[in-house]
Tab-separated table of C-alpha atoms in Angstrom:
chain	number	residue	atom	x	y	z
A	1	UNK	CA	47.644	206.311	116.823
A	2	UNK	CA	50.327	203.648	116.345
A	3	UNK	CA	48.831	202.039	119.071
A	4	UNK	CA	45.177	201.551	117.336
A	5	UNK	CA	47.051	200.683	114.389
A	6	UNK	CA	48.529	197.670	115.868
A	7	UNK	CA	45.124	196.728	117.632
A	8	UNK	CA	43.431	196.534	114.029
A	9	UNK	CA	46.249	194.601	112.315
A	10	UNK	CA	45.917	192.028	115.122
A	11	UNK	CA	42.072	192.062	114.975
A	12	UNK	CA	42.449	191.674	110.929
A	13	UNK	CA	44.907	188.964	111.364
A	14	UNK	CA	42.991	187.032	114.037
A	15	UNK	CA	39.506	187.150	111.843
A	16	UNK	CA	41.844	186.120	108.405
A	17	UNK	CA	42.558	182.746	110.213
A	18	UNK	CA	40.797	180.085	107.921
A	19	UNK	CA	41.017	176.271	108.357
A	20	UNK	CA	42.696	174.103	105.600
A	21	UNK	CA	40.624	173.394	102.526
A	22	UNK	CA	39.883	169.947	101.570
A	23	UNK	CA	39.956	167.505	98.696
A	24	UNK	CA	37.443	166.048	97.453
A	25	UNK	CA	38.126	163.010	95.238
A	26	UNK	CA	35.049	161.328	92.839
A	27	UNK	CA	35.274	157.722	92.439
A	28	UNK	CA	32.781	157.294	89.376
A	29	UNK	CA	31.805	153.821	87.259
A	30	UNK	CA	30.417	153.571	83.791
A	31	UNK	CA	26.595	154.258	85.062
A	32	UNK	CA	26.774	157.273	87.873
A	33	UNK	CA	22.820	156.556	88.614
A	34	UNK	CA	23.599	156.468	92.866
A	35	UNK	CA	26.148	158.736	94.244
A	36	UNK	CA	27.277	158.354	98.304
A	37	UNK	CA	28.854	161.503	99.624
A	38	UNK	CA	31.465	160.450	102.035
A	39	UNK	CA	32.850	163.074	105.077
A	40	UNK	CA	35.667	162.099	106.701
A	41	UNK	CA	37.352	163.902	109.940
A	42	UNK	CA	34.879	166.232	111.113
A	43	UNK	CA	36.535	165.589	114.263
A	44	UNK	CA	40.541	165.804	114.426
A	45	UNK	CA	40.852	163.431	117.244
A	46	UNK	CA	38.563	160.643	115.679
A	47	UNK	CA	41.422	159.078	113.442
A	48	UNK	CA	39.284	155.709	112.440
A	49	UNK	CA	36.712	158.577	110.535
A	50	UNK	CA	39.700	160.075	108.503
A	51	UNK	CA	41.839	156.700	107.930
A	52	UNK	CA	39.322	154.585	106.742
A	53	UNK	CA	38.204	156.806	103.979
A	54	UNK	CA	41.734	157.929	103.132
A	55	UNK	CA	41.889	154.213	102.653
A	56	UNK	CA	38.674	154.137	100.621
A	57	UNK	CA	39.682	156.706	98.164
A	58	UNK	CA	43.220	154.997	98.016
A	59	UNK	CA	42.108	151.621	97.306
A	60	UNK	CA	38.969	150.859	95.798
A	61	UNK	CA	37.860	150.966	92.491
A	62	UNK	CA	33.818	151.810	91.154
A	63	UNK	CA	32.874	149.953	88.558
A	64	UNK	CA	29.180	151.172	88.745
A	65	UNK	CA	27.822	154.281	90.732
A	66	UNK	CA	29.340	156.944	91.934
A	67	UNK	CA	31.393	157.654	95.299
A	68	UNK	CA	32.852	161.187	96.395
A	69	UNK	CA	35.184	161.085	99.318
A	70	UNK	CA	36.281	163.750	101.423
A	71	UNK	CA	39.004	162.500	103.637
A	72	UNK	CA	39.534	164.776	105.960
A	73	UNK	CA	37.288	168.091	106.037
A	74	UNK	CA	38.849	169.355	109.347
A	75	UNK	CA	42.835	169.172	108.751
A	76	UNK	CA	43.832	171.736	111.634
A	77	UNK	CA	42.541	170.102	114.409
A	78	UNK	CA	43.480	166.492	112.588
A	79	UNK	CA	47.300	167.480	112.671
A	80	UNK	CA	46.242	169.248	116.139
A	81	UNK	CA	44.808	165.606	116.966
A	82	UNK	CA	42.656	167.936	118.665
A	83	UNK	CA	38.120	167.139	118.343
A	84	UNK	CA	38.233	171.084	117.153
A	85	UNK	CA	40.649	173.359	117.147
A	86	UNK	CA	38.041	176.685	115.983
A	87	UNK	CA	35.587	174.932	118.842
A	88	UNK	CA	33.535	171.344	117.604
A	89	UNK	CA	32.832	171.836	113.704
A	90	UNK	CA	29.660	169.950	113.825
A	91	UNK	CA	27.829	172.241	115.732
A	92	UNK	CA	27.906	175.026	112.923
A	93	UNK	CA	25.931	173.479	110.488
A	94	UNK	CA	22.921	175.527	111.512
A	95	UNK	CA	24.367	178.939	111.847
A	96	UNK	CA	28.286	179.723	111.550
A	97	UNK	CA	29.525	183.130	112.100
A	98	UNK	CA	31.041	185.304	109.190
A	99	UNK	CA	34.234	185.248	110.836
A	100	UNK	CA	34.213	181.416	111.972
A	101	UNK	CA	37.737	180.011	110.527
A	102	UNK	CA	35.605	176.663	109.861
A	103	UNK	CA	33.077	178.518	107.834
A	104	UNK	CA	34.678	178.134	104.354
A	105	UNK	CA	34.661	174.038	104.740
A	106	UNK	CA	31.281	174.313	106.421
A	107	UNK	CA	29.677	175.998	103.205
A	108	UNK	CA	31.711	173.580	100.764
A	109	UNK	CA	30.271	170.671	103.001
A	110	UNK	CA	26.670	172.063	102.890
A	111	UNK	CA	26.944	172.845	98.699
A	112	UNK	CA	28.428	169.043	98.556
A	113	UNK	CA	25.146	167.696	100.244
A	114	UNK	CA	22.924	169.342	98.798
A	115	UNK	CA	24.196	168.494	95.302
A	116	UNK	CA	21.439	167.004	92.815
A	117	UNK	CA	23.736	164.405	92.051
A	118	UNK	CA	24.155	163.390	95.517
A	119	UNK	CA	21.929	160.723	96.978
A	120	UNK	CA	23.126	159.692	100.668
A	121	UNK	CA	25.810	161.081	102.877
A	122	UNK	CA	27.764	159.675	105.463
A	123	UNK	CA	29.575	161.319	108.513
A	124	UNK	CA	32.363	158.958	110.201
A	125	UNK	CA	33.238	159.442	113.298
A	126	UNK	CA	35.230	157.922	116.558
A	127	UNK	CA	32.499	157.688	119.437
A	128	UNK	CA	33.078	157.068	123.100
A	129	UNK	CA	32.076	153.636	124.460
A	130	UNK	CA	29.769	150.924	123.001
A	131	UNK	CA	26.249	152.081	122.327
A	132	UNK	CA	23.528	149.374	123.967
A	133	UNK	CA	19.779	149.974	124.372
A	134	UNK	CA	19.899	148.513	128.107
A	135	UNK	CA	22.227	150.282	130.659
A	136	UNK	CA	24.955	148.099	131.513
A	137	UNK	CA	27.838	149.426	132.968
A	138	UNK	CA	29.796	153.018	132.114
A	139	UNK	CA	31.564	151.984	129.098
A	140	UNK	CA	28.321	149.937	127.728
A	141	UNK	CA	24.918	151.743	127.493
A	142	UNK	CA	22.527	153.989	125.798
A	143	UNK	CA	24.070	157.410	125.908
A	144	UNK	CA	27.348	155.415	124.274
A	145	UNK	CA	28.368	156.758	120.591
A	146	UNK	CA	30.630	153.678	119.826
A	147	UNK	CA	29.807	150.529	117.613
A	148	UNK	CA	26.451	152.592	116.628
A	149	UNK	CA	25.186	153.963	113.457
A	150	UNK	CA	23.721	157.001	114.085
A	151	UNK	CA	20.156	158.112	112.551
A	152	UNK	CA	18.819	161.797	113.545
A	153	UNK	CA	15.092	159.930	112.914
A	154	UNK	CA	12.925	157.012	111.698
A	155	UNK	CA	12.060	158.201	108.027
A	156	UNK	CA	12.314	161.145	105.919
A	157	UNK	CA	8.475	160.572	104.663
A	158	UNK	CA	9.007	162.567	101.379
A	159	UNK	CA	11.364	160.801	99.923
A	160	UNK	CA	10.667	157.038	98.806
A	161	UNK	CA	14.354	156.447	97.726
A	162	UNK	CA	16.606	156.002	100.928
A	163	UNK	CA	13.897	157.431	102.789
A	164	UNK	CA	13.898	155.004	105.257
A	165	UNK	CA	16.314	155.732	107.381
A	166	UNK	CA	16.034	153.553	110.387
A	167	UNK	CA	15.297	150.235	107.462
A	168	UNK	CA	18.691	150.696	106.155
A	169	UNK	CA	20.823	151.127	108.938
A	170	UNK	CA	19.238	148.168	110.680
A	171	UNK	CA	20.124	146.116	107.374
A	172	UNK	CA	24.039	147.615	107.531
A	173	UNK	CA	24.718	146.590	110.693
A	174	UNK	CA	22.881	142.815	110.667
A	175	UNK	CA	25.000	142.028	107.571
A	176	UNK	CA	28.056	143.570	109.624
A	177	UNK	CA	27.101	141.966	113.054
A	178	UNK	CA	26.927	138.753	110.942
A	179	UNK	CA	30.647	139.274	109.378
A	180	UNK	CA	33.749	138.820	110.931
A	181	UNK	CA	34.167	141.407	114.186
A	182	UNK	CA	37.587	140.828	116.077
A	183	UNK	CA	35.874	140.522	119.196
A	184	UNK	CA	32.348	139.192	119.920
A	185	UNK	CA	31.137	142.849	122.005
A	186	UNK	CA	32.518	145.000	119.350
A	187	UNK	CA	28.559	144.347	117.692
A	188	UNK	CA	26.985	147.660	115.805
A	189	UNK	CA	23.753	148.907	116.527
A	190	UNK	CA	21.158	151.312	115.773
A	191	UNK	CA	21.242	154.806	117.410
A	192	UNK	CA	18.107	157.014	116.809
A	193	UNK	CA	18.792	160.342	118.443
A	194	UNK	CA	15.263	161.901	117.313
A	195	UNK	CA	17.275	165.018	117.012
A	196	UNK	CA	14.139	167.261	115.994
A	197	UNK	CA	12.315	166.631	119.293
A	198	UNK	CA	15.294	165.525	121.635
A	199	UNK	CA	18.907	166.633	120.872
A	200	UNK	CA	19.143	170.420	120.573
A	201	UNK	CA	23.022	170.097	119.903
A	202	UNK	CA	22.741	167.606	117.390
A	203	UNK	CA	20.277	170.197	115.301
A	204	UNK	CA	23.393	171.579	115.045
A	205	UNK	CA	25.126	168.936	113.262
A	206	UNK	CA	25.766	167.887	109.844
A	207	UNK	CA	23.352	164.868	109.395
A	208	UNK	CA	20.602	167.086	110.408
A	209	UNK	CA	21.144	169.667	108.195
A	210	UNK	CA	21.104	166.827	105.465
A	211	UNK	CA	18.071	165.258	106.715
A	212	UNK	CA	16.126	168.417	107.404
A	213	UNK	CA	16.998	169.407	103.459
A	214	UNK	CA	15.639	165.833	102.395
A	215	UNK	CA	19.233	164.058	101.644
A	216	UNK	CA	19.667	160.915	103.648
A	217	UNK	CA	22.578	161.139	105.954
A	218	UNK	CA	23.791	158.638	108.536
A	219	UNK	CA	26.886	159.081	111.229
A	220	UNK	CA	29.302	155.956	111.236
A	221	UNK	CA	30.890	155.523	115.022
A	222	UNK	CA	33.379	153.220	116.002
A	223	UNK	CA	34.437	153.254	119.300
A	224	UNK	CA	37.191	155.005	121.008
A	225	UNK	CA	37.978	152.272	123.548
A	226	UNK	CA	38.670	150.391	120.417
A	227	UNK	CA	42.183	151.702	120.570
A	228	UNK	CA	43.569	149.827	117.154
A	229	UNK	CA	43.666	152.386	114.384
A	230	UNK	CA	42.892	148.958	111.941
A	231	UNK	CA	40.306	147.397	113.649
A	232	UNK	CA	38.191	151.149	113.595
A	233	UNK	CA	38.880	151.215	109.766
A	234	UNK	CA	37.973	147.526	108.734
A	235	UNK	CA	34.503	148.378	110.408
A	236	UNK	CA	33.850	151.518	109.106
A	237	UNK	CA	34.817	150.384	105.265
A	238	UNK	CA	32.384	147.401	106.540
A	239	UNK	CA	29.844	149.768	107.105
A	240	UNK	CA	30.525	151.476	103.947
A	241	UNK	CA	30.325	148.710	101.648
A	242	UNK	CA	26.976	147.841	103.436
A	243	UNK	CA	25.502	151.021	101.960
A	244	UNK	CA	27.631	150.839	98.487
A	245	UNK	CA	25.835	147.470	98.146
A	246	UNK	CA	22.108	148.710	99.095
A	247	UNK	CA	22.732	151.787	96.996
A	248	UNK	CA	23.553	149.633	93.962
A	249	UNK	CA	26.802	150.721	94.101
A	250	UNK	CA	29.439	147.941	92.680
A	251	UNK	CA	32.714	148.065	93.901
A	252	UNK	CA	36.155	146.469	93.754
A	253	UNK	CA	39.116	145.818	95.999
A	254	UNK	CA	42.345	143.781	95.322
A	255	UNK	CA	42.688	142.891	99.205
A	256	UNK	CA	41.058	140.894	101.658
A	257	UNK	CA	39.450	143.085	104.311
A	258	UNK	CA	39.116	140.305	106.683
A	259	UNK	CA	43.001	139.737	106.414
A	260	UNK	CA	43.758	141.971	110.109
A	261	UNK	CA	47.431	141.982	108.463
A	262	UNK	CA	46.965	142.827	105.256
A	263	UNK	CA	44.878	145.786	105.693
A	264	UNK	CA	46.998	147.229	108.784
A	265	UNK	CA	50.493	146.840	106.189
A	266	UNK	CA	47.689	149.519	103.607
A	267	UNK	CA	46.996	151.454	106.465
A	268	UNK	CA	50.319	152.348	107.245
A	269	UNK	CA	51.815	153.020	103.750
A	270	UNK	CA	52.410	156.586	103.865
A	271	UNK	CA	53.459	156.784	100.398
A	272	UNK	CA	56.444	159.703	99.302
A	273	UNK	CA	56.875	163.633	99.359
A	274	UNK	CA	57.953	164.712	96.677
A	275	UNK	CA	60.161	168.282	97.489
A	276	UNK	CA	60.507	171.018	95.001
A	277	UNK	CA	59.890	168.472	92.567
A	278	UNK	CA	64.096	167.850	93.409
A	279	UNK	CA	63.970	165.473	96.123
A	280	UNK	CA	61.375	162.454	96.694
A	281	UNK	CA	61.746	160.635	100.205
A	282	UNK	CA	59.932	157.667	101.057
A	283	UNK	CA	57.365	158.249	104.348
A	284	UNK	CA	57.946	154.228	105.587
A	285	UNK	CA	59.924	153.940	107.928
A	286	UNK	CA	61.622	157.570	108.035
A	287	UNK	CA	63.563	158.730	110.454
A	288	UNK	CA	62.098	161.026	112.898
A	289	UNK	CA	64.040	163.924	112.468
A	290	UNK	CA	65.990	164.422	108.765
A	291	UNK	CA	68.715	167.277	109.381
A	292	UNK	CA	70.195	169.521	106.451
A	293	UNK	CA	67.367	169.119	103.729
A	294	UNK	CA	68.417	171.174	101.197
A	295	UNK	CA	65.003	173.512	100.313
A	296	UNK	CA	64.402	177.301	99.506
A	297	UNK	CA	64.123	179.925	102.441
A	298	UNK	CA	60.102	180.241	100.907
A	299	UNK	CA	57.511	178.942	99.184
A	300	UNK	CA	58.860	175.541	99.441
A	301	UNK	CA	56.341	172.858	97.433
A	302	UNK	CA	55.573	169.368	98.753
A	303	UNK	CA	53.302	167.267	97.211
A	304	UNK	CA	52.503	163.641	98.765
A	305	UNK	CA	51.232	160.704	97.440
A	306	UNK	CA	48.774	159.971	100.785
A	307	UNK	CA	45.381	161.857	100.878
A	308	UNK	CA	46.078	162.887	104.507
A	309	UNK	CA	49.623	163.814	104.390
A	310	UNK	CA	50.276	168.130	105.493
A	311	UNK	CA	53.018	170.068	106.200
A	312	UNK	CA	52.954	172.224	109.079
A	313	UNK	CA	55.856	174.862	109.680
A	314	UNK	CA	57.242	175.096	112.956
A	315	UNK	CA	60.050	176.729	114.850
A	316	UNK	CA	62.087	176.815	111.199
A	317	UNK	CA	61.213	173.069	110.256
A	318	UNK	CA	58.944	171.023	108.129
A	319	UNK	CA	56.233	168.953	110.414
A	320	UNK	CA	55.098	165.888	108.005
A	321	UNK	CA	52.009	164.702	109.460
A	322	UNK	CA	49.717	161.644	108.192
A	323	UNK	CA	46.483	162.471	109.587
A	324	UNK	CA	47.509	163.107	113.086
A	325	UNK	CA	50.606	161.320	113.148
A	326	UNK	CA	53.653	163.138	113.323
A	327	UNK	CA	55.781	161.045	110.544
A	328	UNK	CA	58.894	163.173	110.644
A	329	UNK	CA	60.775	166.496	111.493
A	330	UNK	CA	62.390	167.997	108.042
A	331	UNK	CA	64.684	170.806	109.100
A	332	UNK	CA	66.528	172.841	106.165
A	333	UNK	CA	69.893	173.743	105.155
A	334	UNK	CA	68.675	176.588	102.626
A	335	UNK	CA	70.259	176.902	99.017
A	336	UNK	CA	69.335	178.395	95.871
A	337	UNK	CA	67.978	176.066	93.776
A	338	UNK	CA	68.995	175.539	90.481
A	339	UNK	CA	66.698	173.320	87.727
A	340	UNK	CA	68.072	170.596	85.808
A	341	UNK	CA	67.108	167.596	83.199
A	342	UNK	CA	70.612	166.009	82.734
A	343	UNK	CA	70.579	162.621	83.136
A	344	UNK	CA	72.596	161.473	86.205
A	345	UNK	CA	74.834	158.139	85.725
A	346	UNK	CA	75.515	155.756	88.247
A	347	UNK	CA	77.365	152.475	88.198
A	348	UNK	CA	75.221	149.882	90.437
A	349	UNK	CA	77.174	146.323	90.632
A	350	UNK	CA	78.990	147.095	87.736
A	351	UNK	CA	76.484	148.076	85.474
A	352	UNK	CA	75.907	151.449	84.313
A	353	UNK	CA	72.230	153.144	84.940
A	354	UNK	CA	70.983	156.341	83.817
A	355	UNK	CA	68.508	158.096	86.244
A	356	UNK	CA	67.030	161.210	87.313
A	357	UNK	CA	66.827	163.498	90.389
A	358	UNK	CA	63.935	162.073	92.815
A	359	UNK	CA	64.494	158.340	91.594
A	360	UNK	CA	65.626	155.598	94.156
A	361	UNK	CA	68.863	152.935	92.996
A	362	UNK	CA	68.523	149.685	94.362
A	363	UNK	CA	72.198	148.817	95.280
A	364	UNK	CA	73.456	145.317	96.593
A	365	UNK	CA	77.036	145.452	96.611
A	366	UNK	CA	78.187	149.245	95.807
A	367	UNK	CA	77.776	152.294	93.530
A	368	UNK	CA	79.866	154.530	91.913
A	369	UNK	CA	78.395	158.431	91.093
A	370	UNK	CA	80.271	158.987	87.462
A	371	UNK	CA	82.320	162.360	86.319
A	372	UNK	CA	79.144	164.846	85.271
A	373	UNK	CA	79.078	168.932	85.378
A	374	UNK	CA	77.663	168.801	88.806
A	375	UNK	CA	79.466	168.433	92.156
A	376	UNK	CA	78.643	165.507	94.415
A	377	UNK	CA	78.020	165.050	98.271
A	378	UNK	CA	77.200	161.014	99.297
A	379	UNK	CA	75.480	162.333	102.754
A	380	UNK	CA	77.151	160.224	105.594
A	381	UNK	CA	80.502	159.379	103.915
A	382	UNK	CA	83.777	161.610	103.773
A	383	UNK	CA	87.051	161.690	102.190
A	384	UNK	CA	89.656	163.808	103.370
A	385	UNK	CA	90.711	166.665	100.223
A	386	UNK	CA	88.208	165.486	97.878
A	387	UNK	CA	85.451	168.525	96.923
A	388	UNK	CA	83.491	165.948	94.988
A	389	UNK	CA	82.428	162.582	95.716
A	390	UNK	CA	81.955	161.116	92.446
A	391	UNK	CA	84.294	158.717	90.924
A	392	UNK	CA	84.640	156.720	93.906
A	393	UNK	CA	83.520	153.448	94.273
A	394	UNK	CA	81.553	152.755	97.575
A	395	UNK	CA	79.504	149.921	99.597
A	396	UNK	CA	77.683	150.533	103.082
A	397	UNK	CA	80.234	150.007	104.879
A	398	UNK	CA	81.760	153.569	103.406
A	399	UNK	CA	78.531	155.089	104.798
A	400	UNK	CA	77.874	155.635	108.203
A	401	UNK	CA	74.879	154.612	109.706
A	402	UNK	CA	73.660	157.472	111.674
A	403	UNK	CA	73.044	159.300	107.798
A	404	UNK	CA	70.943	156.932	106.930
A	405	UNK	CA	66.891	158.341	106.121
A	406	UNK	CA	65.744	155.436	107.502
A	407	UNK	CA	65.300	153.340	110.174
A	408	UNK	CA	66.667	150.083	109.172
A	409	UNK	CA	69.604	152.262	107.780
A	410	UNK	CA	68.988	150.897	103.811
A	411	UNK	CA	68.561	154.086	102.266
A	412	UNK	CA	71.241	157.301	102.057
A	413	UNK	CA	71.349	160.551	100.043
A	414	UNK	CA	73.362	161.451	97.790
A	415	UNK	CA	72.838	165.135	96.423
A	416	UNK	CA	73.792	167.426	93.273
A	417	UNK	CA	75.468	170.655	93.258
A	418	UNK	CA	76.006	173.623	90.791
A	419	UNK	CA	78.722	175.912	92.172
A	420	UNK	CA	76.105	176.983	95.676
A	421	UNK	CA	73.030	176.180	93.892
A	422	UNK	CA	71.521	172.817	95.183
A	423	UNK	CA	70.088	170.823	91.948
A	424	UNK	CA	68.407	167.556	93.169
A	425	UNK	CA	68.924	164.316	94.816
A	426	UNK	CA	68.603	160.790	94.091
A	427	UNK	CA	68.244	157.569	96.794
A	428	UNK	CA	70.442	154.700	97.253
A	429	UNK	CA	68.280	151.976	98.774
A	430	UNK	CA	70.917	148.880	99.754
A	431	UNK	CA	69.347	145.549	99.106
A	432	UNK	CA	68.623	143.545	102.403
């Protein structure tokens, strides 16, 4: 009997695995007459089709339209970096088994696209090679996903607006063929895959199901032998804009997307986690591994600034992923926590500063923690007999390096104790 009982709990616990829901964000102007549906990540090893709309929702603005953005719809096989962890999630858009861990997102995709307000979707993906009509080598011919925007047919005769499918993405990628590319062969073109009469997996896929329930839908591939993350994302917002501006949709952006440098330095900001809403560490530039992080044995919260930031538990620390980069290791030293407002005062140069647990003090000479009713550990500096490190005046050179949470050893902790119970931190950041 205990034997069958253990069978069903692991049968239970197997068929309770569900994939990580998603975000969706709405980016809406003054008139919301044309909404674009974006989906992001469908595939966790295709990082140019999460990034770029991460990116999107991050730093555009809509000044007339509407735009919904969902980053990143598959986030287990993302931090995985895997195409699909639960088996390829765009080959259940058809039929998905009651027990599928992807079939939560799958229905919250299919309810987005078939939305009223929705007018034309888009699927970005990462796609082997460089699509050409004319066989040319391996990397270069017709059964090539990369460089290609992908229609599942010609027209979708019942519908006069965006109907035409093969029309439009002929007109995206001329006016992106005729922008800037970084290299002359990294050209777009049109991929028809007549899905209905030719592609038996792709009726399977997401686009179909849009087209076959009269929504518009196009797939987005860059290629995968285009191995820099920026260069994938400057063509796929390319692309997007393309459709923004045939879909009336008006658009703003304080950044030059031709600038290769600009838009790599946006790429990479990573933003902050915010800890317990006690400790707020900056994601640029962290080290790889941050010991003795003072959280709760459970239910610890982190919130991050970056649409594809997660936190995945393992082996008793705190995985922080970006989309499938593994940012840095978090492992705990576990306290009670204990909640506080009190203002924390610090002399900086000589001047005295209020602040607050999760703010950063920009320091160029030294600092001084003053007297308060909490005790005070500066992580990576040590004083023989003294309990608490406040009162003492100290530059970076009291510090040692090896504490540092970042790389270019600028930034240290210094954290706030009641009796056992850990109450929150605040940065020093030392000027360059």
């Amino acid at each position: 009997m205990r034997f069958l009982f253990i069978i069903l709990f692991l049968i239970s616990n197997i068929y309770a695995v569900s994939n990580k829901d998603f975000t969706l964000y709405k980016k809406e102007g003054t008139d919301k007459n044309h909404t674009l549906l974006i989906i992001g990540g469908i595939h966790g090893d295709e990082p140019g089709g999460y990034f770029a709309p991460a990116f999107l929702e991050k730093y555009y603005n809509i000044k007339k339209g509407s735009l919904w953005i969902a980053p990143s719809v598959n986030i287990d096989s993302m931090i995985a970096n895997q195409r699909g962890i639960y088996k390829d999630m765009n080959r259940k858009f058809s039929t998905i088994s009651q027990d599928d861990p992807d079939l939560k997102n799958v229905q919250k995709i299919k309810d987005l696209i078939l939305d009223k307000q929705v007018d034309l979707v888009l699927n970005l993906h990462d796609g082997h090679g460089f699509y050409r009509q004319t066989y040319e080598n391996a990397i270069f011919n017709p059964r090539a996903w990369g460089q290609a925007t992908i229609i599942d047919q010609e027209k979708i005769h019942s519908l006069e607006k965006f109907g035409n499918l093969d029309e439009i993405a002929s007109t995206v990628i001329s006016r992106l063929n005729d922008n800037k590319l970084f290299k002359d062969y990294h050209y777009f073109g049109v991929k028809n895959t007549e899905t209905q009469y030719k592609d038996e997996q792709q009726q399977l896929s997401l686009t179909f199901f849009a087209v076959t329930n009269n929504k518009p839908a196009f797939a987005i591939e860059t290629s995968k032998n285009i191995t820099d993350l920026t260069e994938k994302v400057v063509y796929q917002l390319k692309s997007i804009e393309e459709f923004m501006n045939i879909m009336d949709i008006e658009f703003e952006r304080n950044f030059d997307l031709n600038n290769y440098e600009e838009v790599k330095k946006l790429i990479f900001d990573f933003g902050t986690v915010n800890i317990n809403n006690n400790i707020k560490l900056d994601l640029n530039d962290i080290r790889k591994i941050l010991r003795f992080v003072p959280m709760k044995k459970n239910d610890n919260n982190l919130e991050f600034e970056h649409s594809l930031a997660n936190v995945k538990f393992v082996n008793g620390s705190y995985h922080i992923y970006v989309g499938n980069i593994l940012v840095t290791t978090l492992s705990p030293q576990y306290f009670d926590l204990k909640s506080s407002n009190e203002d924390i005062k610090v002399e900086v140069d000589g001047e005295i500063v209020d602040t607050k647990f999760t703010n950063t003090i920009e320091v160029k000479n030294s600092f001084k923690i003053l007297k308060s009713n909490f005790r005070v550990n500066v992580i990576g500096f040590s004083k023989p007999g003294i309990d608490s490190e406040d009162e003492i005046l100290l530059k970076r050179s009291d510090i040692v390096d090896s504490f540092s949470i970042d790389n270019n050893k600028q930034t240290y902790r210094v954290e706030f104790y009641d009796g056992n119970n850990f109450c929150g931190m605040i940065i020093i950041k030392f000027k360059e």
